[in-house]
PDB file of C-alpha atoms in Angstrom:
ATOM      1  CA  UNK A  17     -48.031-175.873  -5.450  1.00 57.00           C
ATOM      2  CA  UNK A  18     -46.761-174.316  -2.257  1.00 68.00           C
ATOM      3  CA  UNK A  19     -48.558-171.464  -0.475  1.00 83.00           C
ATOM      4  CA  UNK A  20     -45.758-170.370   1.786  1.00 90.00           C
ATOM      5  CA  UNK A  21     -42.044-171.244   2.472  1.00 92.00           C
ATOM      6  CA  UNK A  22     -40.432-170.102   5.622  1.00 93.00           C
ATOM      7  CA  UNK A  23     -36.799-170.347   6.922  1.00 93.00           C
ATOM      8  CA  UNK A  24     -36.708-169.931  10.698  1.00 93.00           C
ATOM      9  CA  UNK A  25     -33.442-169.418  12.586  1.00 90.00           C
ATOM     10  CA  UNK A  26     -32.439-171.358  15.720  1.00 86.00           C
ATOM     11  CA  UNK A  27     -33.817-168.642  17.954  1.00 88.00           C
ATOM     12  CA  UNK A  28     -37.205-168.886  16.215  1.00 88.00           C
ATOM     13  CA  UNK A  29     -36.646-165.596  14.336  1.00 89.00           C
ATOM     14  CA  UNK A  30     -37.766-165.639  10.642  1.00 90.00           C
ATOM     15  CA  UNK A  31     -34.824-165.561   8.284  1.00 91.00           C
ATOM     16  CA  UNK A  32     -36.915-165.676   5.163  1.00 92.00           C
ATOM     17  CA  UNK A  33     -40.630-165.941   4.571  1.00 92.00           C
ATOM     18  CA  UNK A  34     -42.355-165.815   1.189  1.00 91.00           C
ATOM     19  CA  UNK A  35     -46.002-166.439   0.137  1.00 90.00           C
ATOM     20  CA  UNK A  36     -47.614-167.003  -3.120  1.00 85.00           C
ATOM     21  CA  UNK A  37     -50.942-165.445  -2.105  1.00 80.00           C
ATOM     22  CA  UNK A  38     -50.470-162.017  -0.611  1.00 83.00           C
ATOM     23  CA  UNK A  39     -54.170-161.843   0.421  1.00 84.00           C
ATOM     24  CA  UNK A  40     -53.583-164.767   2.843  1.00 83.00           C
ATOM     25  CA  UNK A  41     -50.142-163.679   3.998  1.00 85.00           C
ATOM     26  CA  UNK A  42     -51.118-162.946   7.596  1.00 87.00           C
ATOM     27  CA  UNK A  43     -53.083-166.174   8.002  1.00 86.00           C
ATOM     28  CA  UNK A  44     -50.110-168.190   6.502  1.00 86.00           C
ATOM     29  CA  UNK A  45     -47.703-166.477   8.890  1.00 88.00           C
ATOM     30  CA  UNK A  46     -49.926-167.509  11.774  1.00 88.00           C
ATOM     31  CA  UNK A  47     -49.798-171.099  10.477  1.00 88.00           C
ATOM     32  CA  UNK A  48     -45.917-171.006  10.266  1.00 90.00           C
ATOM     33  CA  UNK A  49     -45.811-169.582  13.806  1.00 90.00           C
ATOM     34  CA  UNK A  50     -48.065-172.247  15.165  1.00 89.00           C
ATOM     35  CA  UNK A  51     -46.043-174.929  13.325  1.00 91.00           C
ATOM     36  CA  UNK A  52     -42.872-173.880  15.281  1.00 89.00           C
ATOM     37  CA  UNK A  53     -44.486-175.302  18.512  1.00 87.00           C
ATOM     38  CA  UNK A  54     -45.087-178.684  16.733  1.00 88.00           C
ATOM     39  CA  UNK A  55     -41.469-178.611  15.511  1.00 88.00           C
ATOM     40  CA  UNK A  56     -40.205-177.974  18.983  1.00 85.00           C
ATOM     41  CA  UNK A  57     -42.200-180.845  20.350  1.00 84.00           C
ATOM     42  CA  UNK A  58     -41.027-183.268  17.638  1.00 82.00           C
ATOM     43  CA  UNK A  59     -37.364-182.183  18.299  1.00 80.00           C
ATOM     44  CA  UNK A  60     -37.696-182.741  22.014  1.00 76.00           C
ATOM     45  CA  UNK A  61     -39.218-186.184  21.444  1.00 70.00           C
ATOM     46  CA  UNK A  62     -36.553-187.150  18.908  1.00 62.00           C
ATOM     47  CA  UNK A  63     -33.678-185.886  21.165  1.00 59.00           C
ATOM     48  CA  UNK A  64     -33.678-188.921  23.383  1.00 50.00           C
ATOM     49  CA  UNK A  65     -32.919-191.440  20.652  1.00 50.00           C
ATOM     50  CA  UNK A  66     -29.330-191.421  19.357  1.00 44.00           C
ATOM     51  CA  UNK A  67     -30.446-192.762  16.011  1.00 47.00           C
ATOM     52  CA  UNK A  68     -32.522-189.711  15.238  1.00 48.00           C
ATOM     53  CA  UNK A  69     -30.632-188.520  12.180  1.00 54.00           C
ATOM     54  CA  UNK A  70     -33.875-187.972  10.300  1.00 60.00           C
ATOM     55  CA  UNK A  71     -34.178-184.182   9.602  1.00 83.00           C
ATOM     56  CA  UNK A  72     -37.458-184.349   7.835  1.00 86.00           C
ATOM     57  CA  UNK A  73     -40.316-184.090  10.353  1.00 88.00           C
ATOM     58  CA  UNK A  74     -43.134-184.768   7.846  1.00 87.00           C
ATOM     59  CA  UNK A  75     -46.682-183.447   8.178  1.00 90.00           C
ATOM     60  CA  UNK A  76     -46.814-181.293  11.338  1.00 90.00           C
ATOM     61  CA  UNK A  77     -50.435-180.579  11.099  1.00 89.00           C
ATOM     62  CA  UNK A  78     -53.294-180.181   8.615  1.00 88.00           C
ATOM     63  CA  UNK A  79     -56.146-177.644   8.342  1.00 85.00           C
ATOM     64  CA  UNK A  80     -59.081-177.559   5.927  1.00 85.00           C
ATOM     65  CA  UNK A  81     -57.141-175.650   3.288  1.00 84.00           C
ATOM     66  CA  UNK A  82     -53.483-176.373   4.086  1.00 87.00           C
ATOM     67  CA  UNK A  83     -51.049-178.939   5.027  1.00 91.00           C
ATOM     68  CA  UNK A  84     -48.032-177.848   7.044  1.00 92.00           C
ATOM     69  CA  UNK A  85     -44.670-179.792   6.656  1.00 93.00           C
ATOM     70  CA  UNK A  86     -41.378-179.338   8.565  1.00 93.00           C
ATOM     71  CA  UNK A  87     -37.737-179.907   8.267  1.00 93.00           C
ATOM     72  CA  UNK A  88     -34.913-179.062  10.761  1.00 92.00           C
ATOM     73  CA  UNK A  89     -31.225-178.928  10.036  1.00 88.00           C
ATOM     74  CA  UNK A  90     -28.433-180.044  12.289  1.00 86.00           C
ATOM     75  CA  UNK A  91     -27.814-176.342  13.214  1.00 85.00           C
ATOM     76  CA  UNK A  92     -31.493-176.017  14.355  1.00 87.00           C
ATOM     77  CA  UNK A  93     -32.581-173.857  11.444  1.00 90.00           C
ATOM     78  CA  UNK A  94     -36.217-174.839  10.552  1.00 93.00           C
ATOM     79  CA  UNK A  95     -37.973-174.910   7.212  1.00 94.00           C
ATOM     80  CA  UNK A  96     -41.723-174.736   7.129  1.00 94.00           C
ATOM     81  CA  UNK A  97     -43.725-175.289   3.920  1.00 93.00           C
ATOM     82  CA  UNK A  98     -47.429-174.697   3.713  1.00 91.00           C
ATOM     83  CA  UNK A  99     -48.989-176.531   0.740  1.00 89.00           C
ATOM     84  CA  UNK A 100     -52.646-176.470  -0.525  1.00 85.00           C
ATOM     85  CA  UNK A 101     -54.409-179.480   0.764  1.00 82.00           C
ATOM     86  CA  UNK A 102     -56.517-179.894  -2.419  1.00 80.00           C
ATOM     87  CA  UNK A 103     -53.322-181.004  -4.068  1.00 72.00           C
ATOM     88  CA  UNK A 104     -53.869-184.642  -3.428  1.00 71.00           C
ATOM     89  CA  UNK A 105     -51.443-185.808  -6.066  1.00 72.00           C
ATOM     90  CA  UNK A 106     -48.519-184.595  -4.033  1.00 78.00           C
ATOM     91  CA  UNK A 107     -46.614-187.523  -2.545  1.00 84.00           C
ATOM     92  CA  UNK A 108     -44.335-187.676   0.478  1.00 86.00           C
ATOM     93  CA  UNK A 109     -41.211-188.188  -1.719  1.00 88.00           C
ATOM     94  CA  UNK A 110     -42.067-184.902  -3.597  1.00 89.00           C
ATOM     95  CA  UNK A 111     -42.337-183.035  -0.268  1.00 89.00           C
ATOM     96  CA  UNK A 112     -38.969-184.517   0.728  1.00 90.00           C
ATOM     97  CA  UNK A 113     -37.484-183.341  -2.540  1.00 91.00           C
ATOM     98  CA  UNK A 114     -38.879-179.832  -1.912  1.00 90.00           C
ATOM     99  CA  UNK A 115     -37.044-179.741   1.433  1.00 92.00           C
ATOM    100  CA  UNK A 116     -33.908-181.091  -0.055  1.00 92.00           C
ATOM    101  CA  UNK A 117     -33.864-178.467  -2.760  1.00 93.00           C
ATOM    102  CA  UNK A 118     -34.737-175.732  -0.183  1.00 93.00           C
ATOM    103  CA  UNK A 119     -31.897-176.854   2.108  1.00 92.00           C
ATOM    104  CA  UNK A 120     -29.414-176.778  -0.838  1.00 93.00           C
ATOM    105  CA  UNK A 121     -30.653-173.199  -1.831  1.00 93.00           C
ATOM    106  CA  UNK A 122     -30.245-172.078   1.689  1.00 92.00           C
ATOM    107  CA  UNK A 123     -26.720-173.461   2.186  1.00 91.00           C
ATOM    108  CA  UNK A 124     -25.730-171.868  -1.110  1.00 91.00           C
ATOM    109  CA  UNK A 125     -27.229-168.548   0.084  1.00 90.00           C
ATOM    110  CA  UNK A 126     -25.416-168.532   3.468  1.00 90.00           C
ATOM    111  CA  UNK A 127     -22.066-169.659   2.027  1.00 90.00           C
ATOM    112  CA  UNK A 128     -21.912-166.135   0.464  1.00 84.00           C
ATOM    113  CA  UNK A 129     -18.953-164.415   2.141  1.00 86.00           C
ATOM    114  CA  UNK A 130     -21.117-161.179   2.503  1.00 85.00           C
ATOM    115  CA  UNK A 131     -23.851-163.003   4.404  1.00 84.00           C
ATOM    116  CA  UNK A 132     -23.912-162.119   8.104  1.00 85.00           C
ATOM    117  CA  UNK A 133     -25.098-165.064  10.206  1.00 82.00           C
ATOM    118  CA  UNK A 134     -28.449-164.409  11.753  1.00 79.00           C
ATOM    119  CA  UNK A 135     -29.425-161.824   9.364  1.00 86.00           C
ATOM    120  CA  UNK A 136     -32.563-162.278   7.058  1.00 87.00           C
ATOM    121  CA  UNK A 137     -31.940-163.682   3.604  1.00 87.00           C
ATOM    122  CA  UNK A 138     -32.042-160.888   0.957  1.00 86.00           C
ATOM    123  CA  UNK A 139     -30.629-162.625  -2.055  1.00 86.00           C
ATOM    124  CA  UNK A 140     -32.381-162.131  -5.364  1.00 89.00           C
ATOM    125  CA  UNK A 141     -31.053-165.425  -6.621  1.00 90.00           C
ATOM    126  CA  UNK A 142     -32.418-167.178  -3.586  1.00 90.00           C
ATOM    127  CA  UNK A 143     -35.758-165.467  -4.164  1.00 91.00           C
ATOM    128  CA  UNK A 144     -35.932-166.547  -7.808  1.00 91.00           C
ATOM    129  CA  UNK A 145     -35.013-170.132  -6.987  1.00 91.00           C
ATOM    130  CA  UNK A 146     -37.625-170.419  -4.145  1.00 91.00           C
ATOM    131  CA  UNK A 147     -40.322-168.888  -6.452  1.00 89.00           C
ATOM    132  CA  UNK A 148     -39.555-171.613  -9.018  1.00 89.00           C
ATOM    133  CA  UNK A 149     -39.689-174.200  -6.179  1.00 86.00           C
ATOM    134  CA  UNK A 150     -43.039-172.831  -5.085  1.00 82.00           C
ATOM    135  CA  UNK A 151     -44.408-172.984  -8.664  1.00 81.00           C
ATOM    136  CA  UNK A 152     -43.241-176.589  -9.035  1.00 73.00           C
ATOM    137  CA  UNK A 153     -41.027-176.032 -11.924  1.00 55.00           C
ATOM    138  CA  UNK A 154     -37.712-176.663 -10.178  1.00 54.00           C
TER     139      UNK A 154
END
């Protein structure tokens, strides 16, 4: 289902990045990096309205092969998901569910007392859960 899932810190440093297709890893990293600019633009636009409690940013942009979606937490941690654009059966509610599950997994991982804030995520449990999420079995 998903090509790539990235967790980006508030200073735009990658905390976690995984891809399902290693041959396209560099290309997917480029798309994630390009999506950060769109995320920043959407956050600046949404900053003016006090009712902007919506953390789901929706479709950031689309290419021929991928659709890139974004999500921002209240601590400015960004989640970027790159999905195959040939998957036309994927609805907006399912993408929201992916981000909701990813956010829950992330909060569980950083609540570990041994996690140092700002460090990259190296949890095997988090890896397995994200792989399940990418395959669509979660």
